[in-house]
Amino acid sequence: MNKIILRVALLLLVSASSAFAQTGTDLVEVEPIKCWWRTSTTAVRTGESFDLRLTCAVVETEAAKVVADLSKLDPTVVQLPPFEVLGGTHAGDLMTVGKRFFQYDYRLRLIAEDAFGADVAVPPLEVTYSIESKVAGGESVKGREASYVLPPASVKLISVVPDDTSDIREAPAEAFVTIEARDSRAALFQTAAGVLFALAGVVVVVILIGLLRSKTKSTSATLAHLGPRAILRKVASELDQVQRAGRGGWTPELVGRALSAARISGSYASGRTIGQRPVGITKDPLVDGAMLISRGMGRVPMYVSGSISAESATDPTLADALKIMTIARYGRDGQKVDLDDALNTAIRVTKQQQSAHSYLSELTGRFVGSLVEMRKKVWA
């Protein structure tokens, strides 16, 4: 009987011990942040580079997380005297259940005159952090800041230079053969560049000669006509005068002048021909739809007219403007509606054509045309 009672008491004692141990395990305190160093070697010579890796683990759960200030650990700003930081990287963070890991790799070297044969410690660094906890309602509460001192680490400086070295030298100079090969290659490239530059000069001369020849091929009929730049300059001036005069009210004469000028600039925009006729000795009267352009220096003035209509215009806005002006000029009721907008459209088209027929644009067009012709002749 006594033996049975003793056995039951022992079983109860073991059960109580297990329950107490289980309760104790649930209440173990976890460090909010923990870091450790790792070096690529335990001993270096002076000036020899080596790798130093810092790994840290912080608590991060749904209820709380550690927010650490890692700005001081960035390879571009960290200072570890007497070690010289040559560079480094910061890998992406890793997540596990309840933990977040971050890691920094540094490339260091040690140059010290009084540490031969001794262990040189990495200077202590501190990481400031705070704990953010979630309360009822899902809001986060930030706790007070705390600091964590990184664990110590050291590297032994074993020698100034290797034992088989007779002196201290900088990086070895290149061999004479390498220098000679580099000079030869540079001379070859310089010669090739000179040949290519000469060929480019020949091409430019040929193109310029072609441009001059194309410019000199002008007949007497061509010389008697006005160029696009002179005509468009007069058209722009005419439209400006009509715009100023039209502020006091539109008249049939103003509408006719605006329509004549708009048809000329619209003909250039649509690629249609421009009619030109010199004024006769008897000074023919100005025909409706034409514009008189004086040439100066005793030269005969020209009547210039456009061949475009509202139906043949390629620009829809210009077509509407020509239609409005035509109705206002030749319509039975002579409605003068939206004439200001139509005039602004004509001014816009004129400015576009002035830019398209500028001297630089024409020279560029001839240059490109010469290149195309020369390419056809070369590949023919």
Tab-separated table of C-alpha atoms in Angstrom:
chain	number	residue	atom	x	y	z
A	1	MET	CA	0.000	0.000	0.000
A	2	ASN	CA	2.794	2.383	0.898
A	3	LYS	CA	4.546	1.565	-2.375
A	4	ILE	CA	1.426	2.482	-4.377
A	5	ILE	CA	1.074	5.811	-2.586
A	6	LEU	CA	4.762	6.562	-3.224
A	7	ARG	CA	4.407	5.849	-6.949
A	8	VAL	CA	1.371	8.153	-7.276
A	9	ALA	CA	3.222	10.936	-5.479
A	10	LEU	CA	6.178	10.593	-7.845
A	11	LEU	CA	3.882	10.780	-10.896
A	12	LEU	CA	2.224	13.948	-9.594
A	13	LEU	CA	5.627	15.509	-8.944
A	14	VAL	CA	6.831	14.750	-12.484
A	15	SER	CA	3.621	16.196	-14.005
A	16	ALA	CA	3.922	19.367	-11.966
A	17	SER	CA	7.555	19.764	-12.989
A	18	SER	CA	6.646	19.374	-16.686
A	19	ALA	CA	3.854	21.948	-16.437
A	20	PHE	CA	6.127	24.399	-14.673
A	21	ALA	CA	8.817	23.904	-17.291
A	22	GLN	CA	6.301	24.466	-20.087
A	23	THR	CA	5.084	27.697	-18.454
A	24	GLY	CA	8.624	28.917	-18.097
A	25	THR	CA	9.345	28.305	-21.775
A	26	ASP	CA	6.431	30.496	-22.850
A	27	LEU	CA	7.758	33.452	-20.853
A	28	VAL	CA	11.300	33.535	-22.321
A	29	GLU	CA	12.321	37.142	-23.180
A	30	VAL	CA	13.451	37.818	-26.777
A	31	GLU	CA	16.119	40.409	-27.642
A	32	PRO	CA	14.668	43.112	-29.940
A	33	ILE	CA	17.890	43.356	-31.991
A	34	LYS	CA	20.987	41.215	-32.260
A	35	CYS	CA	23.995	41.684	-34.563
A	36	TRP	CA	27.209	39.849	-35.325
A	37	TRP	CA	30.350	40.399	-37.428
A	38	ARG	CA	32.095	38.028	-39.807
A	39	THR	CA	35.440	38.655	-41.525
A	40	SER	CA	36.777	36.990	-44.645
A	41	THR	CA	40.083	36.387	-42.847
A	42	THR	CA	41.422	36.522	-39.319
A	43	ALA	CA	44.797	38.088	-40.176
A	44	VAL	CA	45.958	40.516	-42.848
A	45	ARG	CA	49.093	42.302	-43.957
A	46	THR	CA	49.229	46.076	-44.027
A	47	GLY	CA	47.403	47.481	-47.031
A	48	GLU	CA	45.756	44.144	-47.800
A	49	SER	CA	42.014	44.422	-48.422
A	50	PHE	CA	39.508	42.086	-46.799
A	51	ASP	CA	35.748	41.760	-46.358
A	52	LEU	CA	33.816	42.531	-43.192
A	53	ARG	CA	30.168	41.489	-42.997
A	54	LEU	CA	27.607	42.756	-40.503
A	55	THR	CA	24.373	40.809	-40.039
A	56	CYS	CA	21.543	41.900	-37.747
A	57	ALA	CA	18.232	40.339	-36.782
A	58	VAL	CA	15.331	42.400	-35.445
A	59	VAL	CA	11.947	41.347	-34.127
A	60	GLU	CA	9.049	41.941	-36.496
A	61	THR	CA	5.626	40.464	-35.775
A	62	GLU	CA	2.042	41.542	-36.259
A	63	ALA	CA	1.911	42.890	-32.715
A	64	ALA	CA	5.258	44.682	-32.603
A	65	LYS	CA	8.277	45.443	-34.742
A	66	VAL	CA	11.674	47.018	-34.251
A	67	VAL	CA	12.452	50.116	-36.327
A	68	ALA	CA	16.234	50.563	-36.510
A	69	ASP	CA	18.139	53.611	-37.767
A	70	LEU	CA	20.520	52.140	-40.344
A	71	SER	CA	21.793	55.396	-41.801
A	72	LYS	CA	25.084	55.182	-39.883
A	73	LEU	CA	25.790	51.721	-41.321
A	74	ASP	CA	25.657	52.710	-44.993
A	75	PRO	CA	28.976	51.920	-46.754
A	76	THR	CA	29.178	55.474	-48.101
A	77	VAL	CA	29.076	57.104	-44.655
A	78	VAL	CA	30.383	54.539	-42.165
A	79	GLN	CA	33.791	55.241	-40.611
A	80	LEU	CA	35.845	52.453	-38.989
A	81	PRO	CA	39.243	53.901	-38.035
A	82	PRO	CA	42.006	52.762	-38.229
A	83	PHE	CA	40.454	50.705	-41.014
A	84	GLU	CA	39.877	52.399	-44.362
A	85	VAL	CA	36.522	51.679	-45.985
A	86	LEU	CA	37.107	51.007	-49.691
A	87	GLY	CA	33.481	50.287	-50.538
A	88	GLY	CA	30.582	48.058	-49.710
A	89	THR	CA	27.100	46.829	-50.497
A	90	HIS	CA	23.752	46.511	-48.765
A	91	ALA	CA	21.823	43.374	-49.655
A	92	GLY	CA	18.049	43.175	-49.547
A	93	ASP	CA	16.374	42.308	-46.256
A	94	LEU	CA	15.231	38.753	-45.528
A	95	MET	CA	12.046	37.900	-43.634
A	96	THR	CA	11.274	34.873	-41.496
A	97	VAL	CA	8.589	34.161	-38.937
A	98	GLY	CA	8.939	36.900	-36.340
A	99	LYS	CA	12.342	38.091	-37.593
A	100	ARG	CA	13.766	40.434	-40.198
A	101	PHE	CA	17.437	40.210	-41.187
A	102	PHE	CA	19.544	42.932	-42.815
A	103	GLN	CA	23.160	42.684	-43.903
A	104	TYR	CA	26.013	45.040	-44.861
A	105	ASP	CA	29.262	44.033	-46.578
A	106	TYR	CA	32.288	46.318	-46.277
A	107	ARG	CA	35.589	46.195	-48.133
A	108	LEU	CA	38.347	47.327	-45.748
A	109	ARG	CA	42.089	47.626	-45.516
A	110	LEU	CA	44.350	48.377	-42.581
A	111	ILE	CA	47.305	50.758	-42.679
A	112	ALA	CA	48.799	51.205	-39.209
A	113	GLU	CA	52.420	51.735	-38.168
A	114	ASP	CA	52.137	50.608	-34.563
A	115	ALA	CA	49.918	47.530	-34.751
A	116	PHE	CA	52.186	44.856	-36.223
A	117	GLY	CA	51.558	41.516	-34.580
A	118	ALA	CA	48.543	42.838	-32.625
A	119	ASP	CA	44.806	42.362	-32.887
A	120	VAL	CA	43.206	45.541	-34.211
A	121	ALA	CA	39.630	45.928	-33.035
A	122	VAL	CA	36.807	47.236	-35.158
A	123	PRO	CA	35.603	50.446	-33.488
A	124	PRO	CA	32.328	50.073	-31.567
A	125	LEU	CA	29.214	51.247	-33.343
A	126	GLU	CA	25.781	51.958	-31.942
A	127	VAL	CA	22.451	51.365	-33.641
A	128	THR	CA	19.489	53.335	-32.349
A	129	TYR	CA	16.093	51.715	-32.560
A	130	SER	CA	12.555	51.949	-31.259
A	131	ILE	CA	9.708	49.470	-30.890
A	132	GLU	CA	6.384	50.067	-32.607
A	133	SER	CA	3.454	48.240	-31.023
A	134	LYS	CA	-0.067	47.914	-32.320
A	135	VAL	CA	-2.899	48.757	-29.946
A	136	ALA	CA	-6.646	48.372	-30.166
A	137	GLY	CA	-8.009	49.848	-33.382
A	138	GLY	CA	-4.936	48.948	-35.437
A	139	GLU	CA	-2.980	52.091	-34.578
A	140	SER	CA	0.798	51.927	-34.046
A	141	VAL	CA	2.450	53.388	-30.983
A	142	LYS	CA	6.159	54.177	-31.151
A	143	GLY	CA	8.158	53.544	-28.008
A	144	ARG	CA	11.166	55.408	-26.716
A	145	GLU	CA	14.478	55.188	-28.535
A	146	ALA	CA	17.125	52.783	-27.334
A	147	SER	CA	20.639	52.015	-28.480
A	148	TYR	CA	22.370	48.756	-29.259
A	149	VAL	CA	26.156	48.467	-29.206
A	150	LEU	CA	27.502	46.174	-31.908
A	151	PRO	CA	29.575	43.253	-30.634
A	152	PRO	CA	33.380	43.524	-30.796
A	153	ALA	CA	35.411	42.201	-33.724
A	154	SER	CA	39.123	42.277	-34.482
A	155	VAL	CA	41.646	41.455	-37.189
A	156	LYS	CA	45.312	40.658	-36.611
A	157	LEU	CA	48.003	42.588	-38.482
A	158	ILE	CA	50.683	39.973	-39.090
A	159	SER	CA	53.313	41.708	-41.225
A	160	VAL	CA	54.220	44.835	-43.129
A	161	VAL	CA	54.714	42.988	-46.422
A	162	PRO	CA	55.234	39.360	-47.412
A	163	ASP	CA	58.466	37.791	-46.249
A	164	ASP	CA	59.802	37.284	-49.792
A	165	THR	CA	59.476	40.976	-50.731
A	166	SER	CA	62.635	43.094	-50.908
A	167	ASP	CA	61.005	46.527	-50.983
A	168	ILE	CA	57.666	48.329	-50.989
A	169	ARG	CA	56.388	49.243	-54.456
A	170	GLU	CA	53.310	50.658	-56.056
A	171	ALA	CA	51.442	48.815	-58.777
A	172	PRO	CA	53.899	47.337	-61.304
A	173	ALA	CA	54.538	49.297	-64.495
A	174	GLU	CA	53.495	47.836	-67.822
A	175	ALA	CA	56.010	46.008	-69.987
A	176	PHE	CA	57.707	47.686	-72.945
A	177	VAL	CA	55.937	45.319	-75.337
A	178	THR	CA	52.539	46.439	-74.039
A	179	ILE	CA	53.468	50.110	-74.377
A	180	GLU	CA	54.785	49.572	-77.907
A	181	ALA	CA	51.622	47.720	-78.938
A	182	ARG	CA	49.472	50.512	-77.528
A	183	ASP	CA	51.439	53.167	-79.442
A	184	SER	CA	51.147	51.168	-82.644
A	185	ARG	CA	47.403	50.779	-82.201
A	186	ALA	CA	47.021	54.500	-81.481
A	187	ALA	CA	48.969	55.394	-84.640
A	188	LEU	CA	46.772	53.054	-86.695
A	189	PHE	CA	43.595	54.616	-85.318
A	190	GLN	CA	44.960	58.105	-85.991
A	191	THR	CA	45.727	57.224	-89.604
A	192	ALA	CA	42.270	55.717	-90.098
A	193	ALA	CA	40.677	58.809	-88.569
A	194	GLY	CA	42.628	61.057	-90.949
A	195	VAL	CA	41.540	59.030	-93.978
A	196	LEU	CA	37.901	59.091	-92.895
A	197	PHE	CA	38.093	62.826	-92.230
A	198	ALA	CA	39.522	63.408	-95.714
A	199	LEU	CA	36.761	61.316	-97.287
A	200	ALA	CA	34.174	63.307	-95.363
A	201	GLY	CA	35.724	66.523	-96.676
A	202	VAL	CA	35.549	65.238	-100.256
A	203	VAL	CA	31.890	64.317	-99.794
A	204	VAL	CA	31.109	67.782	-98.423
A	205	VAL	CA	32.883	69.460	-101.360
A	206	VAL	CA	30.959	67.331	-103.867
A	207	ILE	CA	27.666	68.167	-102.187
A	208	LEU	CA	28.461	71.888	-102.101
A	209	ILE	CA	29.339	71.840	-105.792
A	210	GLY	CA	26.039	70.115	-106.508
A	211	LEU	CA	24.185	72.720	-104.470
A	212	LEU	CA	25.867	75.560	-106.337
A	213	ARG	CA	25.110	73.979	-109.693
A	214	SER	CA	21.469	73.439	-108.790
A	215	LYS	CA	21.249	77.034	-107.648
A	216	THR	CA	22.754	78.457	-110.858
A	217	LYS	CA	20.410	76.497	-113.130
A	218	SER	CA	17.811	79.247	-113.426
A	219	THR	CA	16.054	80.290	-116.596
A	220	SER	CA	14.958	83.789	-117.463
A	221	ALA	CA	11.369	82.846	-116.660
A	222	THR	CA	12.420	81.660	-113.217
A	223	LEU	CA	14.302	84.877	-112.530
A	224	ALA	CA	11.253	86.918	-113.545
A	225	HIS	CA	9.149	85.305	-110.837
A	226	LEU	CA	9.138	85.966	-107.128
A	227	GLY	CA	10.411	83.365	-104.720
A	228	PRO	CA	8.274	81.783	-101.976
A	229	ARG	CA	9.986	83.747	-99.199
A	230	ALA	CA	9.216	87.124	-100.793
A	231	ILE	CA	5.609	86.163	-101.535
A	232	LEU	CA	4.944	84.757	-98.057
A	233	ARG	CA	6.549	87.808	-96.465
A	234	LYS	CA	4.104	90.034	-98.377
A	235	VAL	CA	1.197	87.713	-97.493
A	236	ALA	CA	2.044	87.918	-93.781
A	237	SER	CA	2.235	91.713	-93.987
A	238	GLU	CA	-1.094	91.871	-95.830
A	239	LEU	CA	-2.841	89.688	-93.227
A	240	ASP	CA	-1.449	91.814	-90.386
A	241	GLN	CA	-2.784	94.969	-92.041
A	242	VAL	CA	-6.194	93.368	-92.557
A	243	GLN	CA	-6.284	92.234	-88.922
A	244	ARG	CA	-5.575	95.745	-87.651
A	245	ALA	CA	-8.115	97.311	-90.011
A	246	GLY	CA	-10.754	94.670	-89.236
A	247	ARG	CA	-10.901	95.637	-85.566
A	248	GLY	CA	-13.072	98.579	-86.553
A	249	GLY	CA	-15.418	96.382	-88.568
A	250	TRP	CA	-15.219	94.134	-91.603
A	251	THR	CA	-15.829	95.507	-95.089
A	252	PRO	CA	-16.072	93.606	-98.398
A	253	GLU	CA	-12.692	95.046	-99.410
A	254	LEU	CA	-10.989	93.721	-96.258
A	255	VAL	CA	-12.587	90.300	-96.703
A	256	GLY	CA	-11.354	90.179	-100.310
A	257	ARG	CA	-7.804	91.084	-99.310
A	258	ALA	CA	-7.796	88.441	-96.548
A	259	LEU	CA	-9.186	85.789	-98.918
A	260	SER	CA	-6.563	86.518	-101.593
A	261	ALA	CA	-3.721	86.265	-99.071
A	262	ALA	CA	-5.151	83.126	-97.445
A	263	ARG	CA	-5.456	81.374	-100.825
A	264	ILE	CA	-1.785	82.071	-101.583
A	265	SER	CA	-0.468	80.657	-98.283
A	266	GLY	CA	-2.956	77.769	-98.561
A	267	SER	CA	-1.647	76.939	-102.043
A	268	TYR	CA	1.868	76.613	-100.628
A	269	ALA	CA	0.529	74.436	-97.783
A	270	SER	CA	-1.292	72.119	-100.214
A	271	GLY	CA	1.520	71.980	-102.765
A	272	ARG	CA	-0.466	73.722	-105.487
A	273	THR	CA	0.879	76.189	-108.014
A	274	ILE	CA	1.037	79.939	-107.471
A	275	GLY	CA	-0.010	82.197	-110.331
A	276	GLN	CA	2.336	85.107	-111.107
A	277	ARG	CA	1.939	87.732	-113.800
A	278	PRO	CA	3.944	90.937	-114.236
A	279	VAL	CA	2.022	94.189	-114.357
A	280	GLY	CA	1.802	95.461	-117.932
A	281	ILE	CA	3.052	98.759	-119.227
A	282	THR	CA	-0.502	100.084	-119.167
A	283	LYS	CA	-0.758	99.063	-115.508
A	284	ASP	CA	-3.542	96.525	-115.714
A	285	PRO	CA	-6.193	96.896	-113.015
A	286	LEU	CA	-5.938	94.586	-110.023
A	287	VAL	CA	-7.922	91.425	-110.627
A	288	ASP	CA	-10.205	90.223	-107.833
A	289	GLY	CA	-8.459	87.374	-105.987
A	290	ALA	CA	-4.932	88.526	-106.834
A	291	MET	CA	-2.473	90.439	-104.710
A	292	LEU	CA	-0.079	93.106	-106.006
A	293	ILE	CA	3.513	92.657	-104.836
A	294	SER	CA	6.062	95.344	-105.634
A	295	ARG	CA	9.633	94.219	-106.302
A	296	GLY	CA	11.552	97.483	-105.766
A	297	MET	CA	14.714	98.760	-107.507
A	298	GLY	CA	12.731	99.702	-110.653
A	299	ARG	CA	11.608	96.127	-111.256
A	300	VAL	CA	8.145	95.348	-112.575
A	301	PRO	CA	5.544	94.526	-109.864
A	302	MET	CA	3.794	91.162	-109.933
A	303	TYR	CA	0.208	90.026	-109.618
A	304	VAL	CA	0.204	86.885	-107.435
A	305	SER	CA	-2.792	84.616	-106.856
A	306	GLY	CA	-3.428	81.252	-105.239
A	307	SER	CA	-5.091	78.267	-106.904
A	308	ILE	CA	-6.614	76.654	-103.827
A	309	SER	CA	-10.262	76.546	-102.831
A	310	ALA	CA	-12.148	75.351	-99.775
A	311	GLU	CA	-12.715	71.968	-101.459
A	312	SER	CA	-9.060	71.367	-102.422
A	313	ALA	CA	-7.449	72.451	-99.131
A	314	THR	CA	-5.659	69.640	-97.292
A	315	ASP	CA	-5.928	71.336	-93.889
A	316	PRO	CA	-9.526	71.051	-92.525
A	317	THR	CA	-9.225	74.243	-90.480
A	318	LEU	CA	-7.903	76.133	-93.506
A	319	ALA	CA	-10.757	74.750	-95.617
A	320	ASP	CA	-13.287	76.076	-93.097
A	321	ALA	CA	-11.541	79.463	-93.024
A	322	LEU	CA	-11.595	79.740	-96.830
A	323	LYS	CA	-15.262	78.761	-96.879
A	324	ILE	CA	-16.155	81.434	-94.303
A	325	MET	CA	-14.222	84.120	-96.209
A	326	THR	CA	-15.715	83.081	-99.558
A	327	ILE	CA	-19.282	83.270	-98.215
A	328	ALA	CA	-18.582	86.651	-96.605
A	329	ARG	CA	-17.060	87.995	-99.853
A	330	TYR	CA	-19.306	86.523	-102.535
A	331	GLY	CA	-22.425	85.372	-100.666
A	332	ARG	CA	-25.753	86.975	-101.352
A	333	ASP	CA	-26.367	88.061	-97.773
A	334	GLY	CA	-22.643	88.684	-97.103
A	335	GLN	CA	-22.644	87.139	-93.628
A	336	LYS	CA	-19.510	88.161	-91.751
A	337	VAL	CA	-19.513	85.457	-89.073
A	338	ASP	CA	-16.340	84.005	-87.507
A	339	LEU	CA	-14.123	86.091	-89.763
A	340	ASP	CA	-11.682	86.775	-86.921
A	341	ASP	CA	-11.121	83.039	-86.354
A	342	ALA	CA	-10.741	82.459	-90.084
A	343	LEU	CA	-8.166	85.246	-90.282
A	344	ASN	CA	-6.212	83.769	-87.359
A	345	THR	CA	-6.155	80.410	-89.169
A	346	ALA	CA	-4.767	82.076	-92.301
A	347	ILE	CA	-2.075	83.821	-90.229
A	348	ARG	CA	-1.108	80.511	-88.607
A	349	VAL	CA	-0.805	78.720	-91.954
A	350	THR	CA	1.260	81.598	-93.352
A	351	LYS	CA	3.731	81.429	-90.461
A	352	GLN	CA	4.057	77.675	-90.927
A	353	GLN	CA	4.823	78.110	-94.609
A	354	GLN	CA	7.333	80.871	-93.889
A	355	SER	CA	9.181	78.450	-91.631
A	356	ALA	CA	8.941	75.642	-94.208
A	357	HIS	CA	10.299	77.901	-97.008
A	358	SER	CA	13.019	79.598	-94.990
A	359	TYR	CA	16.529	79.714	-96.392
A	360	LEU	CA	17.760	77.125	-93.888
A	361	SER	CA	14.905	74.735	-94.705
A	362	GLU	CA	15.505	75.036	-98.442
A	363	LEU	CA	19.249	74.552	-98.015
A	364	THR	CA	18.632	71.477	-95.860
A	365	GLY	CA	16.231	70.102	-98.457
A	366	ARG	CA	18.741	70.569	-101.260
A	367	PHE	CA	21.456	68.991	-99.115
A	368	VAL	CA	19.331	65.920	-98.406
A	369	GLY	CA	18.364	65.712	-102.052
A	370	SER	CA	22.030	65.808	-103.072
A	371	LEU	CA	22.789	62.991	-100.639
A	372	VAL	CA	19.988	60.893	-102.100
A	373	GLU	CA	21.142	61.541	-105.659
A	374	MET	CA	24.744	60.741	-104.807
A	375	ARG	CA	23.660	57.516	-103.101
A	376	LYS	CA	21.696	56.512	-106.188
A	377	LYS	CA	24.732	57.161	-108.401
A	378	VAL	CA	27.043	55.197	-106.096
A	379	TRP	CA	24.743	52.170	-105.882
A	380	ALA	CA	23.641	52.309	-109.518
